Coordinates of C-alpha atoms in Angstrom, one line a residue:
M25 CA 3.1 30.3 22.9
V26 CA 4.8 27.3 24.5
N27 CA 5.7 29.2 27.7
T28 CA 2.2 30.6 28.0
L29 CA 0.8 27.1 27.5
R30 CA 3.0 25.6 30.3
I31 CA 2.0 28.4 32.7
R32 CA -1.7 27.7 32.0
I33 CA -1.2 23.9 32.4
L34 CA 0.5 24.5 35.8
A35 CA -2.3 26.8 36.9
V36 CA -5.2 24.5 36.0
S37 CA -3.4 21.4 37.3
L38 CA -4.6 22.3 40.8
L39 CA -8.2 21.8 39.7
L40 CA -7.4 18.5 38.1
I41 CA -5.4 17.3 41.2
A42 CA -8.2 18.3 43.5
T43 CA -10.7 16.4 41.3
C44 CA -8.6 13.2 41.0
A45 CA -7.3 13.1 44.6
K46 CA -10.7 12.2 46.0
T47 CA -10.6 8.9 44.1
A48 CA -7.1 7.5 43.9
P49 CA -7.0 4.5 41.5
G50 CA -5.9 2.0 44.1
A51 CA -8.6 2.9 46.6
E52 CA -11.5 3.6 44.3
S53 CA -14.6 1.4 44.6
F54 CA -17.6 1.4 42.3
P55 CA -21.3 0.7 42.8
P56 CA -22.5 -2.7 41.5
I57 CA -23.8 -2.9 38.0
G58 CA -27.4 -3.1 39.4
G59 CA -26.8 0.2 41.2
L60 CA -25.6 2.3 38.3
G61 CA -29.1 3.7 37.6
D62 CA -29.5 5.0 41.2
A63 CA -25.9 6.3 41.1
C64 CA -26.8 8.4 38.0
R65 CA -29.8 9.9 39.7
E66 CA -27.9 10.6 42.9
A67 CA -25.1 12.3 40.8
K68 CA -27.5 15.2 40.0
A69 CA -26.7 16.5 43.5
E70 CA -23.0 16.6 42.5
Y71 CA -23.5 19.2 39.8
R72 CA -20.5 21.5 39.6
P73 CA -21.0 25.0 38.0
L74 CA -18.6 25.6 35.1
S75 CA -16.1 28.4 35.4
E76 CA -13.4 30.2 33.3
I77 CA -10.9 27.7 34.7
D78 CA -12.7 24.9 32.9
L79 CA -12.6 27.0 29.7
E80 CA -8.8 27.5 30.2
V81 CA -8.3 23.7 30.5
V82 CA -10.1 23.2 27.1
R83 CA -8.1 26.0 25.6
D84 CA -4.9 24.4 26.6
E85 CA -6.0 21.1 25.1
L86 CA -6.7 22.9 21.9
A87 CA -3.3 24.6 22.0
E88 CA -1.6 21.3 22.6
A89 CA -3.5 19.7 19.7
F90 CA -2.7 22.6 17.4
E91 CA 1.0 22.3 18.3
R92 CA 1.0 18.7 17.3
L93 CA -0.7 19.5 14.0
D94 CA 1.6 22.5 13.3
G95 CA 4.7 20.3 13.9
R96 CA 3.3 17.6 11.5
L97 CA 2.5 20.2 8.8
S98 CA 5.9 21.8 9.2
R99 CA 7.6 18.5 8.4
D100 CA 5.5 18.1 5.3
G101 CA 7.0 20.9 3.3
E102 CA 5.0 22.5 0.5
N103 CA 2.0 20.1 1.0
G104 CA 1.9 21.1 4.7
A105 CA 1.9 24.8 3.7
L106 CA -1.1 24.2 1.5
W107 CA -2.9 22.5 4.3
R108 CA -2.1 25.4 6.6
E109 CA -3.6 27.8 4.2
F110 CA -6.7 25.8 3.6
L111 CA -7.3 25.3 7.3
W112 CA -6.6 28.9 8.2
C113 CA -4.0 27.8 10.7
D114 CA -2.5 31.3 10.9
R115 CA -5.8 32.7 12.2
L116 CA -6.1 29.9 14.8
E117 CA -2.4 30.4 15.9
D118 CA -2.9 34.1 16.3
A119 CA -6.0 33.5 18.4
L120 CA -4.2 31.0 20.7
Q121 CA -1.3 33.3 21.2
S122 CA -3.5 36.1 22.2
E123 CA -4.3 36.6 25.9
S124 CA -7.9 37.4 25.0
P125 CA -10.6 34.8 25.2
L126 CA -11.1 32.9 22.0
D127 CA -13.9 34.1 19.7
V128 CA -16.2 31.2 19.3
S129 CA -17.6 32.6 16.0
T130 CA -14.1 32.6 14.6
L131 CA -13.5 29.1 15.9
A132 CA -16.8 28.0 14.2
R133 CA -15.6 29.3 10.8
I134 CA -12.2 27.7 11.2
D135 CA -13.8 24.4 12.3
K136 CA -15.8 24.3 9.1
R137 CA -12.5 23.9 7.3
F138 CA -11.6 21.0 9.5
T139 CA -14.9 19.2 8.8
A140 CA -14.9 19.8 5.0
E141 CA -15.3 16.8 2.8
Q142 CA -11.5 16.7 2.1
E143 CA -9.6 13.4 2.0
G144 CA -7.0 13.3 4.8
L145 CA -8.9 15.3 7.4
N146 CA -9.7 12.0 9.2
L147 CA -6.1 11.8 10.3
V148 CA -5.4 12.1 14.0
W149 CA -3.7 15.5 13.9
F150 CA -6.7 17.2 12.2
V151 CA -9.3 15.3 14.2
D152 CA -7.7 16.2 17.6
V153 CA -7.9 19.9 16.7
H154 CA -11.5 19.7 15.4
Q155 CA -12.6 17.9 18.6
A156 CA -10.8 20.4 20.9
M157 CA -12.5 23.3 19.0
R158 CA -15.8 21.7 19.4
R159 CA -15.3 21.2 23.2
Y160 CA -14.2 24.8 23.6
R161 CA -17.3 26.1 21.9
S162 CA -19.6 23.9 23.9
M163 CA -17.9 24.9 27.2
D164 CA -18.1 28.6 26.3
R165 CA -21.8 28.3 25.6
S166 CA -22.4 26.5 28.9
I167 CA -20.7 28.8 31.3
D168 CA -23.2 31.0 33.1
N169 CA -26.0 29.4 31.1
P170 CA -29.0 29.0 33.3
R171 CA -30.2 26.1 31.1
F172 CA -27.1 24.0 31.6
Q173 CA -27.9 22.6 35.0
P174 CA -31.4 21.4 34.0
T175 CA -29.9 19.9 30.8
Y176 CA -27.3 18.1 33.0
E177 CA -30.0 16.7 35.3
A178 CA -32.1 15.5 32.4
L179 CA -29.0 13.9 30.9
L180 CA -28.4 11.9 34.1
D181 CA -32.1 10.8 34.3
A182 CA -32.0 9.5 30.7
L183 CA -28.6 7.9 31.4
A184 CA -30.0 6.1 34.5
E185 CA -32.7 4.5 32.4
R186 CA -30.3 3.5 29.7
V187 CA -27.7 1.9 32.0
E188 CA -30.5 -0.1 33.7
A189 CA -31.7 -1.3 30.3
Y190 CA -28.2 -2.0 29.1
A191 CA -27.4 -4.0 32.2
S192 CA -30.3 -6.4 31.5
E193 CA -30.0 -6.4 27.7
P194 CA -26.9 -4.9 26.1
T195 CA -27.8 -3.6 22.6
A196 CA -25.7 -1.6 20.2
D197 CA -28.2 1.3 20.0
V198 CA -28.3 1.7 23.8
A199 CA -24.5 1.4 24.0
V200 CA -24.2 4.4 21.6
E201 CA -26.6 6.5 23.6
I202 CA -24.7 5.7 26.9
G203 CA -21.4 6.4 25.3
Q204 CA -22.5 9.7 24.0
A205 CA -23.9 10.7 27.4
V206 CA -20.7 9.6 29.2
G207 CA -18.7 11.6 26.6
Q208 CA -20.7 14.7 27.3
L209 CA -20.2 14.4 31.0
E210 CA -16.5 14.0 30.5
D211 CA -16.3 16.9 28.1
F212 CA -17.9 19.1 30.8
R213 CA -15.8 17.6 33.6
Q214 CA -18.8 16.5 35.6
V215 CA -19.1 13.5 38.0
P216 CA -15.8 11.8 37.0
Q217 CA -16.3 9.0 39.5
L218 CA -19.7 8.1 37.9
V219 CA -18.0 8.2 34.4
R220 CA -15.3 5.8 35.6
A221 CA -17.9 3.5 37.2
I222 CA -19.9 3.2 33.9
R223 CA -16.7 2.5 32.0
H224 CA -15.6 0.0 34.7
H225 CA -18.8 -2.1 34.0
F226 CA -19.4 -1.5 30.3
S227 CA -15.9 -1.0 28.8
H228 CA -14.2 -4.4 29.1
P229 CA -11.9 -5.6 26.4
N230 CA -13.8 -6.5 23.2
L231 CA -11.2 -8.4 21.2
F232 CA -9.5 -11.7 22.2
F233 CA -7.3 -13.5 19.8
E234 CA -5.4 -16.7 20.6
V235 CA -2.9 -19.0 18.8
S236 CA -1.9 -22.3 20.4
A237 CA 1.7 -23.1 21.2
D238 CA 1.2 -26.3 19.2
L239 CA 0.4 -24.3 16.0
I240 CA 3.2 -21.9 16.5
S241 CA 5.6 -24.8 17.0
A242 CA 4.3 -26.7 14.0
G243 CA 4.6 -23.6 11.8
M244 CA 8.0 -22.3 12.9
S245 CA 9.9 -25.4 13.9
M246 CA 11.9 -27.1 11.2
S247 CA 14.4 -29.8 10.5
V248 CA 18.0 -28.9 9.3
D249 CA 19.8 -31.2 6.9
E250 CA 22.4 -29.5 4.8
T251 CA 25.9 -30.0 3.4
G252 CA 28.4 -27.2 3.0
P253 CA 32.0 -26.2 3.0
V254 CA 34.1 -25.8 6.2
R255 CA 36.4 -22.8 6.4
D256 CA 38.4 -21.8 9.4
V257 CA 41.9 -20.8 10.8
I258 CA 42.9 -22.4 14.1
L259 CA 46.4 -22.0 15.7
G260 CA 47.7 -20.8 12.4
A261 CA 46.4 -23.8 10.4
D262 CA 44.2 -23.1 7.4
I263 CA 41.3 -25.6 7.6
R264 CA 39.2 -26.7 4.6
G265 CA 36.6 -29.4 4.4
T266 CA 33.0 -30.4 4.0
G267 CA 30.5 -30.6 6.7
H268 CA 27.1 -32.3 6.9
T269 CA 24.8 -30.6 9.4
T270 CA 21.6 -32.1 10.8
G271 CA 19.4 -30.9 13.6
Q272 CA 16.1 -29.3 14.6
L273 CA 14.8 -25.7 15.2
C274 CA 12.4 -25.9 18.1
V275 CA 10.0 -23.0 19.0
S276 CA 8.2 -22.6 22.3
L277 CA 6.3 -20.0 24.2
V278 CA 7.6 -18.5 27.4
P279 CA 5.1 -17.4 30.1
D280 CA 5.1 -13.6 30.1
A281 CA 2.1 -11.4 31.2
D282 CA 3.4 -8.2 29.6
R283 CA 4.4 -9.3 26.1
A284 CA 4.4 -12.3 23.8
A285 CA 7.7 -14.1 24.4
I286 CA 9.0 -16.7 21.9
D287 CA 12.1 -18.8 22.4
M288 CA 13.8 -20.4 19.4
V289 CA 16.4 -23.2 20.1
L290 CA 18.5 -24.6 17.3
Q291 CA 20.2 -27.9 18.1
T292 CA 22.6 -29.1 15.4
T293 CA 25.3 -31.7 14.9
T294 CA 27.9 -31.2 12.2
Q295 CA 30.0 -34.1 11.0
S296 CA 33.0 -32.9 8.9
Q297 CA 36.0 -34.2 7.1
N298 CA 38.8 -31.6 7.1
I299 CA 42.3 -30.9 6.0
A300 CA 44.4 -28.5 8.1
R301 CA 47.4 -27.1 6.3
K302 CA 50.4 -25.5 8.1
G303 CA 54.1 -25.3 7.3
G304 CA 54.0 -27.8 4.5
V305 CA 52.1 -30.4 6.6
R306 CA 48.5 -31.6 5.9
I307 CA 46.6 -33.0 8.9
Y308 CA 43.5 -35.0 8.0
N309 CA 40.8 -35.2 10.7
N310 CA 37.1 -36.0 11.2
G311 CA 35.2 -33.5 13.4
T312 CA 31.9 -33.5 15.3
T313 CA 30.5 -30.2 16.5
V314 CA 27.3 -30.1 18.6
I315 CA 25.8 -26.6 18.9
G316 CA 22.8 -25.3 20.8
T317 CA 21.8 -21.8 19.9
Q318 CA 19.0 -19.9 21.6
K319 CA 17.3 -16.7 20.5
S320 CA 14.4 -14.9 22.2
V321 CA 11.8 -12.7 20.4
W322 CA 9.2 -10.5 22.0
L323 CA 6.1 -8.8 20.6
D324 CA 4.1 -6.0 22.2
E325 CA 1.9 -3.1 20.9
Q326 CA 5.1 -1.3 19.7
G327 CA 6.2 -4.2 17.5
F328 CA 8.9 -6.9 17.6
S329 CA 12.1 -6.8 19.6
T330 CA 14.9 -9.3 20.2
M331 CA 18.4 -9.8 21.6
G332 CA 21.4 -11.5 20.1
A333 CA 21.6 -15.2 19.8
V334 CA 23.5 -17.2 22.5
S335 CA 25.3 -20.5 21.6
Q336 CA 27.1 -23.3 23.3
A337 CA 29.2 -25.6 21.2
T338 CA 31.4 -28.7 21.8
T339 CA 33.8 -29.8 19.1
R340 CA 35.6 -33.1 19.1
T341 CA 38.2 -34.2 16.4
T342 CA 39.9 -37.4 15.4
I343 CA 43.2 -37.2 13.5
T344 CA 43.1 -39.7 10.6
G345 CA 46.3 -38.9 8.9
I346 CA 49.3 -36.6 8.5
R347 CA 51.2 -35.9 5.3
S348 CA 54.2 -33.8 4.7
D349 CA 54.6 -32.1 1.3
R350 CA 58.3 -33.4 1.4
G351 CA 57.2 -36.9 2.2
S352 CA 59.4 -36.9 5.3
N353 CA 58.5 -39.4 8.0
L354 CA 60.4 -37.4 10.6
I355 CA 58.4 -34.2 9.8
E356 CA 55.2 -36.2 9.9
K357 CA 56.0 -37.7 13.3
A358 CA 56.9 -34.3 14.8
A359 CA 53.7 -32.8 13.3
R360 CA 51.6 -35.6 14.9
R361 CA 53.1 -35.0 18.3
R362 CA 52.5 -31.3 18.0
A363 CA 48.9 -31.8 16.7
E364 CA 48.0 -34.2 19.5
K365 CA 49.4 -31.8 22.1
Q366 CA 47.4 -28.9 20.6
Q367 CA 44.3 -31.0 19.9
R368 CA 42.3 -30.0 23.0
E369 CA 43.2 -26.3 22.5
A370 CA 42.2 -26.5 18.9
E371 CA 38.9 -28.1 19.8
C372 CA 38.1 -25.3 22.2
I373 CA 38.9 -22.7 19.6
G374 CA 36.8 -24.5 17.1
S375 CA 33.9 -24.6 19.5
L376 CA 34.2 -20.8 20.1
H377 CA 34.3 -20.2 16.3
A378 CA 31.3 -22.5 15.8
E379 CA 29.4 -20.5 18.5
Q380 CA 30.2 -17.2 16.9
Q381 CA 29.3 -18.5 13.4
S382 CA 26.0 -19.9 14.6
N383 CA 25.2 -16.7 16.5
R384 CA 25.8 -14.6 13.3
R385 CA 23.8 -17.0 11.1
V386 CA 20.8 -17.1 13.5
D387 CA 20.9 -13.4 14.1
Q388 CA 21.0 -12.7 10.4
E389 CA 18.3 -15.1 9.3
V390 CA 15.9 -14.3 12.2
G391 CA 16.8 -10.6 11.9
E392 CA 15.7 -10.5 8.2
R393 CA 12.4 -12.2 8.9
L394 CA 11.9 -10.2 12.0
S395 CA 12.5 -7.0 10.1
Q396 CA 9.9 -7.9 7.5
A397 CA 7.4 -8.9 10.2
N398 CA 8.1 -5.7 12.2
A399 CA 7.6 -3.6 9.0
A400 CA 4.3 -5.3 8.4
F401 CA 3.2 -4.7 12.0
V402 CA 4.4 -1.2 12.4
D403 CA 4.1 0.3 8.9
K404 CA 1.1 -1.5 7.6
F405 CA -0.8 -1.8 10.9
R406 CA 0.2 0.4 13.8
V407 CA 1.2 3.5 11.9
K408 CA -1.9 3.5 9.6
L409 CA -4.3 2.9 12.5
V410 CA -2.6 5.4 14.9
G411 CA -2.6 8.0 12.1
R412 CA -6.4 7.6 11.6
K413 CA -7.0 7.4 15.3
L414 CA -8.2 3.8 14.9
F415 CA -5.5 2.0 17.0
P416 CA -7.1 0.1 19.9
Q417 CA -7.2 2.0 23.2
Q418 CA -5.5 -1.1 24.7
L419 CA -3.6 -3.9 22.9
R420 CA -1.9 -6.3 25.2
F421 CA 0.2 -9.3 24.2
S422 CA 1.0 -12.2 26.5
T423 CA 2.1 -15.8 26.4
T424 CA 1.5 -18.9 28.5
E425 CA 3.1 -22.2 27.8
Q426 CA -0.1 -23.1 25.9
A427 CA -0.9 -20.1 23.8
L428 CA 0.0 -16.6 22.5
Q429 CA -2.8 -14.2 23.5
I430 CA -3.8 -10.8 22.3
V431 CA -6.4 -8.7 24.2
G432 CA -7.7 -5.5 22.7
L433 CA -10.0 -2.7 23.7
Q434 CA -11.5 -0.5 20.9
A435 CA -13.3 2.4 22.4
D436 CA -13.0 6.2 22.9
A437 CA -14.4 8.9 25.2
S438 CA -17.9 8.6 23.6
R439 CA -18.2 4.8 23.0
L440 CA -18.5 1.8 25.3
A441 CA -16.8 -1.6 24.8
A442 CA -17.9 -5.0 26.0
A443 CA -20.3 -5.3 28.9
T444 CA -19.6 -9.0 29.6
P445 CA -16.5 -11.2 29.6
P446 CA -15.9 -13.3 26.5
P447 CA -17.4 -16.8 26.3
E448 CA -15.2 -19.9 27.1
L449 CA -13.3 -21.5 24.2
P450 CA -14.0 -25.0 23.1
D451 CA -11.2 -27.6 23.7
G452 CA -8.8 -28.1 21.0
S453 CA -8.7 -24.6 19.5
D454 CA -5.5 -23.7 17.7
I455 CA -6.7 -20.3 16.4
A456 CA -9.5 -18.6 18.3
L457 CA -11.1 -15.2 17.7
R458 CA -13.6 -13.8 20.2
L459 CA -15.0 -10.5 18.9
H460 CA -17.5 -8.3 20.6
Q461 CA -20.0 -6.4 18.5
S462 CA -18.7 -3.1 20.1
M463 CA -15.3 -3.7 18.5
V464 CA -16.8 -3.6 15.0
D465 CA -19.1 -0.8 15.8
N466 CA -16.4 1.4 17.3
F467 CA -13.9 0.7 14.6
A468 CA -16.4 1.5 11.9
A469 CA -17.4 4.7 13.7
G470 CA -13.9 5.9 13.9
A471 CA -13.2 5.1 10.3
L472 CA -16.4 6.2 8.6
A473 CA -18.8 8.2 10.9
G474 CA -19.9 11.3 9.1
R475 CA -17.6 10.7 6.1
T476 CA -18.6 10.8 2.4
V477 CA -16.7 8.0 0.7
D478 CA -16.8 7.2 -3.0
D479 CA -16.0 3.8 -4.5
Q480 CA -12.4 4.6 -5.3
Q481 CA -11.8 6.0 -1.8
L482 CA -13.4 2.9 -0.3
R483 CA -11.1 0.7 -2.2
K484 CA -8.1 2.7 -1.0
I485 CA -9.2 2.5 2.6
V486 CA -9.7 -1.3 2.4
V487 CA -6.4 -1.8 0.6
D488 CA -4.6 0.5 3.1
L489 CA -5.9 -1.5 6.1
L490 CA -5.9 -5.0 4.6
G491 CA -3.1 -4.8 2.0
E492 CA -5.4 -6.0 -0.8
M493 CA -9.0 -5.9 -2.0
P494 CA -10.9 -9.0 -0.8
E495 CA -12.7 -10.8 -3.6
V496 CA -16.0 -10.4 -1.9
L497 CA -15.7 -6.6 -2.2
E498 CA -14.9 -6.6 -5.9
V499 CA -17.9 -5.2 -7.6
E500 CA -18.3 -5.0 -11.4
E501 CA -19.2 -1.5 -12.4
E502 CA -22.2 -1.1 -14.6
N503 CA -20.9 2.2 -16.1
D504 CA -18.4 4.9 -15.4
E505 CA -20.5 6.7 -12.9
R506 CA -19.0 7.1 -9.5
W507 CA -20.8 5.9 -6.4
A508 CA -20.5 7.7 -3.1
V509 CA -22.1 7.1 0.3
S510 CA -22.3 9.6 3.2
F511 CA -22.3 7.6 6.4
D512 CA -24.3 8.2 9.5
R513 CA -22.5 10.4 12.0
D514 CA -23.2 8.2 15.0
R515 CA -23.6 4.6 13.8
P516 CA -22.3 4.2 10.2
I517 CA -22.1 0.4 10.5
T518 CA -23.3 -1.8 13.4
V519 CA -23.4 -5.5 14.0
T520 CA -25.3 -7.7 16.5
F521 CA -24.2 -11.1 17.6
A522 CA -27.0 -12.9 19.4
E523 CA -28.9 -16.2 19.6
G524 CA -26.9 -17.7 16.7
M525 CA -27.7 -14.8 14.4
L526 CA -25.5 -12.1 12.8
T527 CA -27.1 -8.8 12.0
L528 CA -25.3 -6.2 10.0
V529 CA -26.7 -2.7 9.4
I530 CA -25.1 -0.1 7.1
R531 CA -26.5 3.4 7.6
G532 CA -26.1 5.9 4.8
S533 CA -27.4 9.5 5.3
K534 CA -27.1 10.1 1.5
Y535 CA -26.1 8.2 -1.6
T536 CA -24.8 9.6 -4.8
K537 CA -24.5 8.0 -8.3
G538 CA -22.9 10.2 -10.8
K539 CA -24.6 13.6 -10.4
T540 CA -27.8 12.2 -8.9
A541 CA -28.2 12.3 -5.1
Y542 CA -30.5 10.0 -3.2
P543 CA -31.8 10.3 0.4
A544 CA -30.9 8.2 3.5
M545 CA -31.2 4.4 3.5
N546 CA -30.4 1.7 6.0
I547 CA -29.3 -1.7 4.6
T548 CA -29.8 -4.6 6.9
A549 CA -28.7 -8.2 6.4
I550 CA -29.6 -10.9 8.9
Y551 CA -27.7 -14.3 8.9
K552 CA -28.3 -17.5 10.8
I553 CA -25.3 -19.7 11.7
E554 CA -25.7 -23.4 10.7
P555 CA -23.4 -26.4 10.4
A556 CA -22.2 -27.2 6.9
A557 CA -20.6 -30.3 5.3
E558 CA -17.1 -28.9 5.9
G559 CA -17.4 -26.3 8.7
F560 CA -20.1 -23.7 9.1
K561 CA -22.1 -21.3 7.0
A562 CA -24.1 -18.1 7.7
I563 CA -27.3 -18.2 5.7
R564 CA -29.1 -14.9 5.0
Q565 CA -32.6 -14.8 6.3
G566 CA -34.7 -13.4 3.4
D567 CA -33.8 -10.5 1.2
L568 CA -31.7 -7.5 2.1
Q569 CA -33.8 -5.0 4.1
I570 CA -33.3 -1.6 2.5
F571 CA -35.5 1.1 3.9
P572 CA -35.3 4.8 5.0
P573 CA -34.4 5.3 8.7
G574 CA -37.5 4.8 10.9
F575 CA -39.5 3.3 8.1
D576 CA -41.8 0.4 9.1
P577 CA -42.4 -2.0 6.2
Q578 CA -45.4 -3.4 8.0
S579 CA -47.1 0.0 8.3
G580 CA -48.6 0.0 4.9
D581 CA -46.8 3.2 3.9
T582 CA -45.3 3.3 0.4
L583 CA -41.9 4.6 -0.7
S584 CA -41.4 7.6 -3.0
T585 CA -40.1 7.1 -6.5
S586 CA -36.6 8.2 -5.6
L587 CA -36.5 5.8 -2.7
V588 CA -37.6 2.9 -4.9
V589 CA -34.9 3.7 -7.4
I590 CA -32.1 3.9 -4.8
R591 CA -33.5 0.8 -3.1
R592 CA -33.1 -1.2 -6.3
L593 CA -29.7 0.2 -7.1
L594 CA -28.5 -0.8 -3.6
E595 CA -30.0 -4.3 -3.9
R596 CA -27.9 -4.9 -7.0
R597 CA -24.8 -3.3 -5.7
M598 CA -24.8 -4.9 -2.2
G599 CA -26.1 -8.3 -3.3
K600 CA -22.6 -9.7 -3.9
F601 CA -21.1 -8.3 -0.7
L602 CA -24.0 -9.4 1.4
G603 CA -24.6 -12.7 -0.3
E604 CA -27.1 -15.4 0.5
E605 CA -24.4 -17.6 2.2
I606 CA -21.1 -16.9 3.9
E607 CA -19.1 -20.1 4.3
L608 CA -16.5 -20.7 7.0
G609 CA -14.4 -23.6 5.7
S610 CA -10.9 -25.0 6.0
F611 CA -7.9 -23.0 4.9
V612 CA -4.2 -23.4 4.6
V613 CA -1.7 -20.7 5.8
P614 CA 0.6 -19.9 2.9
D615 CA 4.4 -19.7 2.6
Q616 CA 6.5 -21.3 5.3
W617 CA 3.4 -22.3 7.3
L618 CA 2.2 -24.8 4.6
K619 CA 3.6 -27.6 6.7
V620 CA 1.0 -26.9 9.3
G621 CA -1.6 -28.4 7.0
Q622 CA -5.2 -27.5 6.9
L623 CA -6.9 -25.6 9.6
R624 CA -10.5 -26.7 9.8
P625 CA -13.4 -24.9 11.6
L626 CA -14.0 -26.0 15.1
S627 CA -16.8 -23.7 16.1
L628 CA -18.7 -20.6 15.0
A629 CA -21.1 -19.0 17.5
A630 CA -22.9 -15.7 18.0
E631 CA -24.2 -15.2 21.5
N632 CA -24.7 -12.4 24.0
G633 CA -22.9 -9.8 21.8
W634 CA -19.9 -12.1 21.1
L635 CA -18.8 -13.7 17.9
T636 CA -16.5 -16.8 18.5
V637 CA -14.6 -18.4 15.6
C638 CA -12.2 -21.3 16.2
W639 CA -10.1 -23.5 14.0
E640 CA -8.0 -26.6 14.8
M641 CA -5.1 -28.2 13.0
A642 CA -6.5 -31.1 10.8
S643 CA -3.3 -33.1 10.8
P644 CA -0.4 -31.4 12.6
G645 CA 2.9 -31.6 10.7
H646 CA 1.4 -32.8 7.4
P647 CA 1.0 -30.5 4.5
A648 CA -2.4 -30.0 3.0
G649 CA -3.2 -32.7 0.5
S650 CA -0.6 -35.2 1.8
N651 CA -1.3 -38.4 3.7
P652 CA -0.3 -38.6 7.3

């Protein structure tokens, strides 16, 4: 199967090269945003009839996706074997190994297994196979289909209207329609340059997160003041003593456009009183060791990385006395002459030992914390999101001397991102989040679109992603009956950030309580941002709006009995989650960051599709509750 796949990939590569060569990335130019509508209409003339080569490309994509799934299930032992049986993997493997065209009716039956309401089928390995089977069946139906070209032209006409509307007023609903149309064009390998042009204008990064260098320095820098034993062997002398070390760990950001770069510099001075024993002679001395230790840490989308610490030390000693175990003045004088002669060499060796010890200590202490941080980032964030196909399409880390910055793009082949750049930040921000509504919409779609989730599964999803269940999501159960919601396939949850208002819409295509099923309902909550005594608050405008899709409450129509029942149930259940007020107040970062003190809200704004939330340090360097 592998060899056959490689041969096919080589064969169809000529088609892909020919398509891409016309528009090399470095030389490609796009029409202005105001000309996208006309570009869509003109693209009707670029219609390319589909052929068996197109079908082979999709077949190869399916084969590659199945190989990834097969490898994953093979590593999962007995559980993987059960999945293989449930998904009819043997039938799919036989079909892919055959030289005959794939039977679309067989693919349809297999695909029903991949779209069953079975927990785990939302993982990336299953989703990739399902999507590839869907593309193959669509491509197979479209080849030599006389209705395909008229459908293609109608799609471009509708797309032209939507991109023109979106350019003047970007809304979530139109964004979904454009994304779906672009995804269809890409699936059928039509007008790739137009697809890239639309994404060029409407798929900018939709997440910007920034932490100031001042906050990082305040949270990570620390003073050193400790007393401990001195143990060493220099030039054959066994040295014992007590040292008092004082100093400062300073943390700063290093400009780096490709990753977040953090430098830690530990400057310490150790004053020690020591006794060196050798050959029945005790040499008493006072020592001063000044050490500078530097360690660099980097963070990118793969996690944390570092290199070994590097130190430079200088040791100076003063001999304060020499005693012989025998009490011989002659021996003591000889020992003093020898000690004074070797003093500089001993200081150099002591400096080297101090550097090595400081390197080991810093590497160990930073390494332990870094290991914990990396596990949290990789295991609890990256792996979980990648496995569910929720990891951002782009996630870039960078640093300037002033801030650590994270820029993300959450989108996929059928979804757009931000159409506009983020708003400017207010001066004085120490933590700043700029979130475009498309980030929330796209993440929710990837996690929940078309899924049926009961209350226990929802708790598991939230805990997996956040590590704990937020208090606001804790709902007291009225009885033991299980709740479940089947989310809309296109827009399960959407938000709108505009004109100082936050609008949240939850779309359920079906609700279930116990054994009773209820029809589709949309739940809408609208909040207005207002200043508060300590920060900001979002105040809900009126009651929750809970109506069937397309229902106009002003029309005079009435709801059926079953809709009235589910409406009341949802009002009670969602009332706590979507409360009347949501406060944005001060907070304190826990653990070693307590010394930063309170972070108080600086701004909360919702404009032009962007939500901006900023905090500032209330009193840098002073713990919460203390007096500066």
